[in-house]
Amino acid sequence: MPLRPIVRTDGYLPIEDHGLIGDGATSALVGRDGSIPWLCLPNFDSRPFVAGLLDADRGGSLDVTPVGLQAAAQRYLPDTGVLVTDLQAPDGRLELTDCMTLRAGADLGEQVPAGRGELLRLARAVSGTVEVDVRLTPLDGVQVRQELGSWRILWPAHPELELYLWCSHEIGVGRDGSIGGRIRLREGELLTLTLHWSGQTHTRARTAPQRLVDQTVAAWRAWAGHIDYDGPQRELVRRSALTLKLLDHASTGAVMAAATSSLPEEIGGVRNWDYRYTWVRDAAFTSYALRRIGMREEADSFLAWTLRNVERDERTSIVYTLDGRRPGLEWEDLALSGYRGSGPVRWGNGAARQVQHDVYGELLDVAYQWVRAGGVVGEPLWRALSALTEQAIANWRTPDNGIWEIRDAGRPFTYSVAMCQVAVDRAVRIAETCGLPHPGERWRQEADRIRTTLLEEAWDPERGSFTEHLAPSGERNGGGLDGSLLTLPLRRLVPADDPRMVATTEAVRRHLDAGDGLLYRYLHTESPDGLAGGEGAFLLCSFWLVDNLTGQGRLEEAHRLYDSLCGRANEVGLLAEEIDPSTGAFLGNFPQAFSHVGVITSGWNLARAERAASGEVSS
C-alpha cells in the first residue's frame, strides 16, 4: 500500500484513516498517524479510556508517532486482526504493529474469552533514525505511580481495573498528567508499549512481544481458515467477516452495531448516536450473512443470545447491551466537543424506548433461522414467541418509529408492517417444523391479511411504486420513498422480479439517488424525522439495491454496482455507516457492522446467481 501524506481537518484525521483492533471483549481504533484515539475499557460499551476521536483537545489518546511525520499507510496482516502502520519520518521509517493480544492456542470459534486484556504496540525502525513520541493521555484525570517496573494507573471511572502501562524505554509523567517521552530508534531497533487491564499480565516476567504477535496471528488465521466464500470481491468479503468478528462479543455471541459512539452523519450536525449495542434486526441480517460463508458457530451464538434474552424477559427489546439488558437513558456529554465539532456527544441510545413494530418480525425470523439450523424451541421460549406473534397481529396498523428510528410522530411504516407479516409467517413455520401448539388457521389468515393490505395500501398508483407507509384504502398514499422498501424481496413479501417491485426499485434508485450508486435512506424534506440537518448516503441501502438487481436477473448491472460499493472501503477494507456523496468521505459510526453485512450478503447472492446463470449448481 503506497504511503500517503497525513491530512487533518479541524485537527482530526478523516474517519477512514483508521483501522480496528480487538479481542472479543473490546476494540480500539488506530489512526494512520500512529495514534489510538478510541479505546473503551474493559468492554465495547464501557466508558472510553481515551476518546480523542470525539474531542482532539481533551479526549485523550495513546500515541506512538514519529516526530515530523510525513506520510503513512496501513495494512492488516492477511486474515488477521493484527494491524501494521508504516510511517515515514524525515530521517527514517517506522513500522508499527498493533493488536490486542490473544492467548496461546486460543480458539476464536469458542464462545469463551480469548483475549489477554492487553493492547500491544510494537514499533521497529526499518530504516534511518526515527524520533518517536510515546504518550498516553487518558480522557479522565487519573492517578499514576510506578509499580513492578510499570506505571500503575488508577482510573476513577473503573477503580476495579488493574491498569498498567509498560514501555521498553524510559518514559515519565508530564506536567499535564500524561505518561510518555521522546525516544530515538535507529535502524533495526525495537520499542514495545503495552497497556494491560486484566490484572494478569503485569508481572516482571514478560512474554517476548514478537511471540505475542505470532500467537495472536496464529489464532486469527486458524479462525479465518473456516471462511467459505469464493465469489466477487473475495478478499473484501473475508475482511468483512473478520471485521464482524472484531465486533463480536466472545462471551455472549452478541455483535456490536459499530465500535464507536457519536461519529456524525453530517459534519457539524446533531445526528450523532451511540451504536455500541446490539439491535435485534442486526441479529437477523448478521446471522444470515455469517451462515452463508460458513461462520455457523458465530451465527448460532448470536441467535442463541438473542433468544435467551427473550426467553428470560418474556418480551423483546429493540436494542440490547452486552449483558442482554436495555441500554441506559440517552444523555449528552457536554464535556466533549464531538468529532470536528459535531456535537452533541451521546452515551446510551433513546431508540431503546421507542415503538418499532418490525422487532416482532426480526425476532421471529431469528427464531426461524435457529430452528432451520437445528435449534430447539422449548415451551418457555415458544410461549414468549407466541405472545410476540399476537402482539404483531394486534399492532401492525399502529404507527411506530420505524426501522430508521425517527424522532417525530410515528407512521404505519411499510417496513414495520412487512415485518409484522414476517412475524406471523415465521411463527407458523416454526410451529409446524417443531410440532408446537398454535392457532394455525387463524395465524395463516392474519399473515395473508397483513400482506394483502400492505400490497394495496403501500402502493401509490401515481408514483407507480410502493411508498414508506400505508394509506387507508381509496386515499392517495402521499408517503415518501424509503430505502427499506428494497428489503421486501429479501423478506419474501414480494418477489424481486414482480413488476411492482421492479418499478419500486427504479423509483427508489431515481428518487433517492446520491450519485455514483449511492442512495439516501429517505429525503428529510418529504419524510420528516424530527431532527435538524441532513445526513450522508446510507451504504446498506445500496447493497440492498444490488440484491434487487441480482434478483431481477440484471447481473452485469448488479456486479458493477457491487464492485463500486466495495471500492469505497478504506485501505484496510473497513466501511462506515454512511458516505458523504460530495467528497466520498466516511460519515457515521465506524466500522459499521451493517455495511459489512451488505458486502457479505450481496457478494454471496451475486455469486450464487452468476453460477446459476452459467449453468453451475448453486450451493
XYZ file of C-alpha atoms in Angstrom:
619
model
C 0.000 0.000 0.000
C 1.609 3.352 -1.010
C 2.240 5.871 1.722
C 0.073 8.997 1.655
C 0.519 12.368 3.358
C -1.200 12.893 6.687
C -4.003 15.440 6.290
C -6.053 16.657 9.235
C -9.139 18.814 9.105
C -10.031 20.843 12.189
C -7.328 18.848 13.988
C -8.839 15.424 13.128
C -7.872 12.604 10.821
C -10.609 11.541 8.404
C -12.753 8.731 9.820
C -11.487 6.482 7.016
C -7.877 6.973 8.196
C -8.309 4.409 10.972
C -8.056 0.658 11.411
C -9.696 -1.548 14.034
C -8.138 -3.961 16.504
C -9.905 -6.010 19.173
C -10.021 -9.164 21.261
C -13.685 -10.135 21.545
C -14.236 -8.012 24.653
C -13.401 -4.524 23.422
C -11.785 -2.762 20.493
C -9.693 0.260 19.586
C -9.258 2.489 16.559
C -5.699 3.031 15.353
C -5.060 6.190 13.342
C -2.847 6.314 10.283
C -0.638 8.728 12.254
C 0.164 6.131 14.952
C -2.411 7.412 17.443
C -5.088 5.401 19.214
C -7.885 7.963 19.719
C -10.600 5.481 20.773
C -10.491 2.715 23.359
C -13.257 1.635 25.729
C -12.336 -0.443 28.800
C -12.966 -3.123 29.770
C -15.807 -3.739 27.262
C -17.085 -2.409 23.946
C -19.820 -0.403 25.655
C -17.780 0.815 28.646
C -16.709 4.405 29.204
C -13.828 5.335 26.854
C -10.370 5.341 28.398
C -9.219 7.537 25.503
C -11.638 9.464 23.275
C -9.634 11.878 21.148
C -11.868 10.787 18.271
C -14.628 12.849 19.886
C -12.503 15.728 21.190
C -8.992 16.233 19.869
C -8.116 18.678 22.646
C -9.256 16.862 25.761
C -10.425 13.392 24.715
C -7.012 11.789 25.059
C -5.091 9.187 23.060
C -2.340 6.589 23.189
C 0.332 7.639 20.706
C 3.402 6.118 19.096
C 4.074 8.779 16.478
C 7.266 9.792 14.661
C 8.297 13.413 15.088
C 7.776 15.253 11.811
C 5.572 12.506 10.378
C 5.279 12.959 6.614
C 3.244 10.063 5.212
C 1.793 6.735 6.270
C -0.204 3.694 5.204
C -1.981 0.870 6.990
C -2.496 -2.803 6.271
C -3.657 -5.879 8.127
C -1.512 -8.957 8.276
C -3.549 -11.205 5.947
C -6.538 -12.953 7.549
C -5.910 -11.421 10.980
C -6.942 -8.615 13.296
C -3.303 -7.509 13.569
C -2.750 -4.052 12.077
C 0.512 -2.667 10.666
C 1.078 1.058 10.125
C 4.041 2.202 8.039
C 5.137 5.738 8.996
C 7.633 7.908 7.115
C 9.645 10.386 9.208
C 12.206 12.955 7.943
C 15.203 10.699 8.582
C 13.785 7.212 8.688
C 10.828 4.898 8.529
C 8.898 3.222 11.332
C 6.795 0.063 11.209
C 4.166 -0.086 13.954
C 2.352 -3.339 14.714
C -0.806 -3.118 16.826
C -3.032 -5.811 18.254
C -4.991 -6.859 21.281
C -3.126 -9.997 22.166
C -4.786 -13.402 22.288
C -3.911 -16.384 24.430
C -1.599 -19.022 23.017
C -3.719 -21.641 21.276
C -6.891 -19.563 21.566
C -9.822 -20.856 19.515
C -11.836 -17.866 18.311
C -14.677 -20.175 17.345
C -15.385 -20.966 21.000
C -17.761 -18.782 22.967
C -15.186 -18.003 25.648
C -12.803 -15.055 26.117
C -9.671 -15.393 24.005
C -8.016 -12.088 24.888
C -5.363 -11.388 27.488
C -6.697 -7.948 28.417
C -3.687 -6.371 26.750
C -3.011 -3.894 23.961
C 0.406 -4.333 22.367
C 2.209 -1.726 20.260
C 5.465 -2.917 18.706
C 7.484 -0.271 16.804
C 10.544 -1.031 14.699
C 12.778 1.395 12.834
C 13.070 -0.202 9.394
C 15.457 2.427 8.022
C 17.375 5.501 9.176
C 16.744 7.104 12.541
C 13.305 7.942 13.893
C 12.408 10.183 16.824
C 9.229 8.743 18.331
C 6.763 10.478 20.629
C 5.270 7.925 23.020
C 2.427 9.239 25.134
C -0.711 8.143 26.973
C -3.219 10.872 27.771
C -6.414 9.399 29.262
C -9.796 11.045 28.847
C -10.290 11.322 32.612
C -7.953 12.513 35.295
C -6.031 9.568 36.737
C -3.529 8.866 39.474
C -0.218 7.356 38.368
C 2.566 5.609 40.261
C 5.446 3.320 39.381
C 4.897 -0.279 40.363
C 6.504 -3.583 39.299
C 8.524 -1.868 36.582
C 5.349 -0.384 35.062
C 3.154 2.645 35.513
C 0.101 1.788 37.604
C -2.919 3.880 36.558
C -5.784 4.438 38.987
C -8.856 5.360 36.933
C -11.810 6.643 38.970
C -14.323 5.552 36.288
C -13.266 1.908 36.802
C -11.326 1.646 40.074
C -11.573 -2.152 39.950
C -9.403 -2.348 36.810
C -5.710 -3.093 37.304
C -4.397 -0.772 34.612
C -0.680 -0.863 33.837
C 1.341 0.856 31.126
C 4.738 -0.650 30.360
C 7.363 0.624 27.935
C 10.637 -0.952 26.899
C 12.238 2.519 27.087
C 12.223 5.133 29.797
C 9.108 7.311 29.995
C 7.772 9.594 32.708
C 4.814 11.632 33.899
C 4.449 15.070 32.311
C 3.109 18.250 33.867
C -0.214 17.657 32.116
C -0.569 14.248 33.752
C 0.242 12.302 30.597
C 2.750 9.451 30.613
C 5.377 9.410 27.893
C 8.605 10.626 26.406
C 10.596 11.032 23.211
C 12.634 8.021 22.125
C 15.191 7.724 19.336
C 15.232 4.486 17.373
C 17.959 3.537 14.927
C 17.536 1.059 12.093
C 16.591 -2.369 13.450
C 15.819 -1.160 16.988
C 12.504 -2.026 18.655
C 10.203 -0.203 21.027
C 7.434 -2.018 22.883
C 4.488 -0.380 24.603
C 1.771 -2.380 26.347
C -1.396 -1.408 28.177
C -2.790 -4.108 30.494
C -6.181 -4.190 32.203
C -6.818 -7.846 33.066
C -4.784 -7.895 36.266
C -2.968 -10.978 34.971
C -0.230 -9.696 32.651
C 1.696 -7.013 34.514
C 4.366 -9.140 36.193
C 8.058 -8.644 35.549
C 8.247 -11.928 33.635
C 7.075 -10.688 30.227
C 6.397 -12.758 27.153
C 8.525 -11.660 24.201
C 6.421 -9.186 22.167
C 7.022 -10.897 18.830
C 5.863 -14.175 20.340
C 2.643 -12.456 21.447
C 2.125 -11.127 17.932
C 2.809 -14.557 16.434
C 0.345 -16.385 18.689
C -2.283 -13.714 18.012
C -1.729 -14.063 14.268
C -1.994 -17.844 14.547
C -5.327 -17.653 16.385
C -6.827 -15.266 13.823
C -5.649 -17.323 10.855
C -6.955 -20.553 12.330
C -10.382 -18.901 12.625
C -10.239 -17.317 9.160
C -9.428 -20.718 7.678
C -13.098 -21.621 8.148
C -14.417 -18.762 5.993
C -16.083 -20.379 2.993
C -16.510 -17.928 0.124
C -15.453 -17.969 -3.495
C -17.186 -15.118 -5.283
C -16.833 -11.441 -6.223
C -14.535 -9.292 -4.055
C -13.252 -12.341 -2.220
C -10.647 -10.515 -0.133
C -13.055 -7.801 0.968
C -15.685 -10.380 1.920
C -13.078 -12.149 4.052
C -12.095 -8.854 5.627
C -15.772 -8.091 6.306
C -16.084 -11.431 8.103
C -13.022 -10.583 10.189
C -14.486 -7.156 10.952
C -17.728 -8.684 12.191
C -15.621 -10.993 14.344
C -13.806 -7.960 15.761
C -17.246 -6.608 16.722
C -18.326 -9.964 18.185
C -18.519 -10.183 21.975
C -16.915 -13.555 22.595
C -18.534 -14.254 25.965
C -22.119 -13.869 24.743
C -22.151 -14.038 20.934
C -23.607 -10.531 20.612
C -22.359 -8.450 17.679
C -21.983 -4.699 18.160
C -23.642 -2.457 15.585
C -20.417 -0.412 15.487
C -17.295 0.183 17.532
C -17.977 3.862 18.244
C -20.403 6.425 19.556
C -21.398 9.829 18.193
C -19.481 9.953 14.935
C -21.655 12.357 12.941
C -23.883 11.564 9.987
C -23.226 15.157 8.878
C -20.211 17.248 9.844
C -21.474 19.896 12.238
C -24.834 18.123 12.531
C -26.660 16.680 15.515
C -27.367 13.171 14.192
C -24.794 11.550 16.453
C -25.731 8.287 18.155
C -24.206 5.629 20.390
C -24.002 2.396 18.362
C -22.045 0.237 20.811
C -25.063 -2.008 21.308
C -26.844 -4.872 19.580
C -30.101 -4.407 17.687
C -32.440 -7.360 17.169
C -32.741 -6.557 13.458
C -28.938 -6.761 13.235
C -29.108 -10.287 14.637
C -31.354 -11.419 11.792
C -29.302 -9.839 8.994
C -25.913 -10.658 10.528
C -26.707 -14.284 11.323
C -27.923 -14.797 7.769
C -24.697 -13.324 6.376
C -22.400 -15.308 8.659
C -24.134 -18.574 7.880
C -23.750 -18.003 4.130
C -19.937 -18.024 4.438
C -19.535 -20.895 6.851
C -19.489 -18.991 10.149
C -22.197 -21.197 11.661
C -20.918 -21.118 15.237
C -20.976 -17.322 15.302
C -24.424 -17.251 13.708
C -25.771 -19.794 16.199
C -24.220 -17.963 19.160
C -25.785 -14.670 18.085
C -29.184 -16.295 17.579
C -28.988 -18.137 20.901
C -28.021 -14.961 22.785
C -30.921 -13.038 21.269
C -33.454 -15.789 22.014
C -32.106 -16.242 25.538
C -32.843 -12.582 26.271
C -36.413 -13.001 25.040
C -36.994 -16.199 26.974
C -35.619 -14.615 30.169
C -37.732 -11.457 29.914
C -40.727 -12.990 28.088
C -40.627 -9.962 25.793
C -38.202 -8.427 23.323
C -36.305 -5.178 23.381
C -35.290 -3.254 20.274
C -31.682 -2.970 21.364
C -29.555 -4.720 23.998
C -26.374 -4.093 25.933
C -23.728 -6.807 26.095
C -25.305 -8.265 29.230
C -28.670 -8.589 27.477
C -30.323 -5.621 29.148
C -31.859 -2.409 27.820
C -29.333 0.445 27.410
C -29.415 3.236 29.959
C -31.064 6.549 29.281
C -29.527 8.544 26.446
C -27.630 11.607 27.631
C -25.480 14.332 26.115
C -21.883 14.754 27.251
C -21.248 18.499 27.213
C -17.605 17.987 28.238
C -16.689 16.685 24.765
C -16.954 18.814 21.620
C -17.572 15.958 19.174
C -15.732 14.855 16.035
C -14.758 18.052 14.180
C -17.054 19.994 16.492
C -20.076 17.850 15.660
C -21.831 17.787 18.999
C -23.574 16.618 20.962
C -21.654 13.530 22.038
C -24.199 10.990 23.254
C -23.988 7.939 25.505
C -26.857 5.469 25.712
C -29.494 5.266 22.994
C -33.019 6.612 23.217
C -34.185 4.271 20.468
C -34.328 1.540 23.114
C -37.541 3.122 24.375
C -39.181 3.691 21.020
C -42.034 1.740 19.461
C -40.676 -0.218 16.490
C -43.057 -2.923 15.305
C -40.526 -4.503 12.967
C -38.890 -6.026 16.045
C -41.572 -8.771 16.110
C -40.614 -9.973 12.655
C -36.897 -9.575 13.262
C -37.112 -11.724 16.374
C -39.355 -14.417 14.856
C -37.032 -14.536 11.836
C -34.110 -15.039 14.225
C -36.031 -17.922 15.816
C -36.843 -19.417 12.416
C -33.170 -19.312 11.410
C -32.393 -21.031 14.713
C -34.895 -23.805 14.006
C -33.710 -24.280 10.416
C -30.175 -24.726 11.760
C -31.357 -27.500 14.075
C -32.081 -25.437 17.169
C -34.804 -26.436 19.603
C -37.611 -24.144 20.747
C -38.774 -25.229 24.191
C -42.059 -24.392 25.922
C -40.901 -21.197 27.738
C -39.405 -19.715 24.568
C -42.426 -20.729 22.474
C -44.700 -19.048 24.995
C -42.737 -15.812 24.563
C -42.622 -16.122 20.768
C -46.352 -16.817 20.595
C -47.029 -13.713 22.672
C -44.894 -11.632 20.313
C -46.799 -13.064 17.355
C -50.084 -11.972 18.894
C -48.614 -8.516 19.541
C -47.648 -8.262 15.867
C -51.218 -9.152 14.899
C -52.632 -6.581 17.322
C -50.259 -3.723 16.480
C -49.364 -3.907 12.798
C -51.604 -0.989 11.842
C -50.424 1.193 14.719
C -47.947 3.978 13.818
C -44.392 3.464 15.071
C -40.902 4.993 14.823
C -39.789 2.604 12.109
C -36.504 0.990 11.108
C -34.807 4.383 10.896
C -35.857 5.258 14.464
C -37.327 8.648 13.625
C -37.776 11.121 16.464
C -41.054 12.502 15.170
C -44.700 11.446 15.087
C -44.966 7.809 14.089
C -46.411 6.442 10.876
C -47.588 2.964 9.817
C -44.300 2.303 8.045
C -44.342 -0.215 5.230
C -41.223 -1.957 6.550
C -42.767 -2.333 10.014
C -45.996 -3.730 8.571
C -43.995 -6.109 6.390
C -42.069 -7.377 9.396
C -45.284 -7.969 11.328
C -46.337 -10.215 8.449
C -42.938 -11.919 8.675
C -43.524 -12.475 12.405
C -46.772 -14.339 11.829
C -45.471 -16.271 8.828
C -42.333 -17.409 10.678
C -44.345 -18.330 13.767
C -46.448 -20.715 11.662
C -43.331 -22.209 10.090
C -41.628 -22.682 13.479
C -44.721 -24.311 14.966
C -45.174 -26.696 12.059
C -41.483 -27.623 11.949
C -41.249 -28.260 15.682
C -44.745 -29.661 16.274
C -45.678 -26.841 18.664
C -49.270 -25.907 19.564
C -50.580 -22.900 17.643
C -53.752 -21.476 16.073
C -52.542 -22.377 12.609
C -55.516 -21.357 10.500
C -56.020 -18.041 12.285
C -52.337 -17.137 12.058
C -52.212 -18.021 8.370
C -55.252 -15.847 7.717
C -53.710 -12.974 9.634
C -50.456 -13.276 7.688
C -52.401 -13.203 4.410
C -54.468 -10.212 5.586
C -51.396 -8.189 6.538
C -49.673 -8.968 3.244
C -52.768 -8.146 1.175
C -53.253 -4.845 2.993
C -49.606 -3.923 2.535
C -49.714 -4.600 -1.193
C -52.842 -2.473 -1.540
C -52.242 0.404 0.855
C -48.462 0.846 0.478
C -48.832 1.087 -3.299
C -49.085 4.598 -4.748
C -50.503 4.407 -8.294
C -49.459 7.981 -9.040
C -45.826 7.254 -8.204
C -46.072 3.769 -9.615
C -44.260 2.309 -6.614
C -44.561 1.229 -3.023
C -44.012 4.045 -0.530
C -42.795 4.364 3.032
C -46.148 3.980 4.835
C -49.667 2.685 4.429
C -52.626 4.853 3.455
C -56.281 3.941 4.039
C -57.889 2.212 1.106
C -59.097 4.662 -1.517
C -56.883 7.521 -0.330
C -53.791 8.776 -2.091
C -50.771 7.371 -0.283
C -48.660 10.523 -0.244
C -45.789 8.829 1.513
C -42.174 9.359 0.594
C -39.820 6.751 -0.818
C -37.703 4.783 1.593
C -34.624 2.630 1.031
C -36.036 -0.065 3.313
C -38.611 -0.853 0.590
C -35.743 -2.684 -1.109
C -35.907 -5.315 1.644
C -39.387 -6.549 0.671
C -37.946 -9.266 -1.615
C -35.280 -10.121 0.954
C -38.012 -10.867 3.492
C -40.097 -12.795 0.913
C -43.000 -10.330 0.856
C -42.741 -9.538 -2.862
C -40.543 -11.333 -5.413
C -37.718 -9.157 -6.734
C -38.913 -9.646 -10.309
C -42.557 -8.769 -9.541
C -43.430 -5.788 -11.796
C -44.410 -3.739 -8.742
C -41.044 -4.413 -7.130
C -39.144 -3.698 -10.342
C -40.964 -0.352 -10.559
C -40.268 0.378 -6.883
C -36.597 -0.431 -7.325
C -36.325 2.062 -10.158
C -38.303 4.694 -8.254
C -36.083 4.355 -5.178
C -32.961 4.381 -7.309
C -34.059 7.526 -9.122
C -35.604 9.470 -6.257
C -33.076 8.678 -3.507
C -30.054 8.887 -5.782
C -26.988 10.425 -4.136
C -24.740 9.828 -7.162
C -22.389 7.048 -8.253
C -24.573 4.224 -6.985
C -25.163 5.738 -3.537
C -28.632 6.116 -2.024
C -30.109 8.168 0.769
C -32.334 6.257 3.203
C -35.095 8.789 2.638
C -35.417 12.510 1.930
C -35.981 14.599 5.026
C -37.983 17.138 3.032
C -40.740 14.616 2.299
C -40.247 12.141 5.159
C -39.880 14.211 8.355
C -37.940 12.569 11.142
C -37.961 15.238 13.861
C -34.272 16.115 13.556
C -32.451 19.111 12.144
C -29.901 18.911 9.353
C -29.116 16.148 6.913
C -27.022 13.022 6.565
C -24.893 11.130 4.098
C -25.772 8.270 1.773
C -26.539 5.057 3.650
C -24.343 2.234 2.352
C -26.579 -0.682 3.258
C -29.373 0.688 1.050
C -27.069 0.445 -1.956
C -26.229 -3.170 -1.103
C -29.970 -3.860 -0.935
C -30.178 -2.360 -4.419
C -27.524 -4.855 -5.563
C -29.673 -7.665 -4.142
C -32.747 -6.443 -6.029
C -30.850 -6.155 -9.311
C -29.497 -9.645 -8.730
C -32.979 -10.969 -8.045
C -34.221 -9.372 -11.266
C -31.514 -11.113 -13.281
C -29.659 -7.866 -14.073
C -26.360 -9.439 -13.118
C -23.912 -7.250 -15.020
C -25.541 -4.155 -13.580
C -25.561 -5.666 -10.095
C -21.909 -6.671 -10.377
C -20.821 -3.178 -11.462
C -22.675 -1.565 -8.580
C -21.317 -4.113 -6.100
C -17.740 -3.510 -7.224
C -18.178 0.258 -6.982
C -19.532 -0.015 -3.430
C -16.720 -2.331 -2.362
C -14.280 0.146 -3.877
C -15.346 2.653 -1.224
C -13.751 0.636 1.586
C -10.698 2.269 3.131
C -7.185 0.951 2.579
C -7.637 -1.782 5.200
C -11.078 -2.859 3.964
C -13.316 -1.119 6.507
C -16.584 0.722 5.867
C -18.537 3.284 7.850
C -22.291 3.660 8.106
C -22.575 6.445 5.530
C -20.689 8.202 2.749
C -20.566 11.933 2.050
C -21.721 11.974 -1.602
C -19.850 15.186 -2.369
C -16.424 14.007 -1.174
C -16.576 10.238 -0.692
C -15.562 10.724 2.964
C -16.876 8.394 5.642
C -19.677 9.541 7.950
C -21.381 7.937 10.922
C -20.147 5.277 13.300
C -17.228 3.131 12.222
C -16.710 0.423 11.322
C -20.390 -0.318 10.825
C -21.465 -3.951 11.028
C -24.445 -3.425 8.717
C -22.220 -2.177 5.891
C -20.031 -5.266 6.160
C -23.117 -7.491 6.307
C -24.041 -5.907 2.974
C -20.645 -6.773 1.498
C -21.030 -10.424 2.512
C -24.691 -10.977 1.666
C -24.701 -9.154 -1.660
C -21.497 -10.896 -2.739
C -22.894 -14.309 -1.830
C -26.218 -13.664 -3.576
C -24.442 -12.387 -6.673
C -22.042 -15.341 -6.774
C -24.918 -17.807 -6.499
C -26.901 -16.068 -9.255
C -23.900 -15.905 -11.559
C -23.200 -19.615 -11.053
C -26.831 -20.406 -11.797
C -26.755 -18.246 -14.947
C -23.665 -20.082 -16.170
C -25.277 -23.471 -15.589
C -23.298 -24.359 -12.469
C -25.056 -25.912 -9.487
C -25.531 -23.296 -6.768
C -24.884 -24.038 -3.128
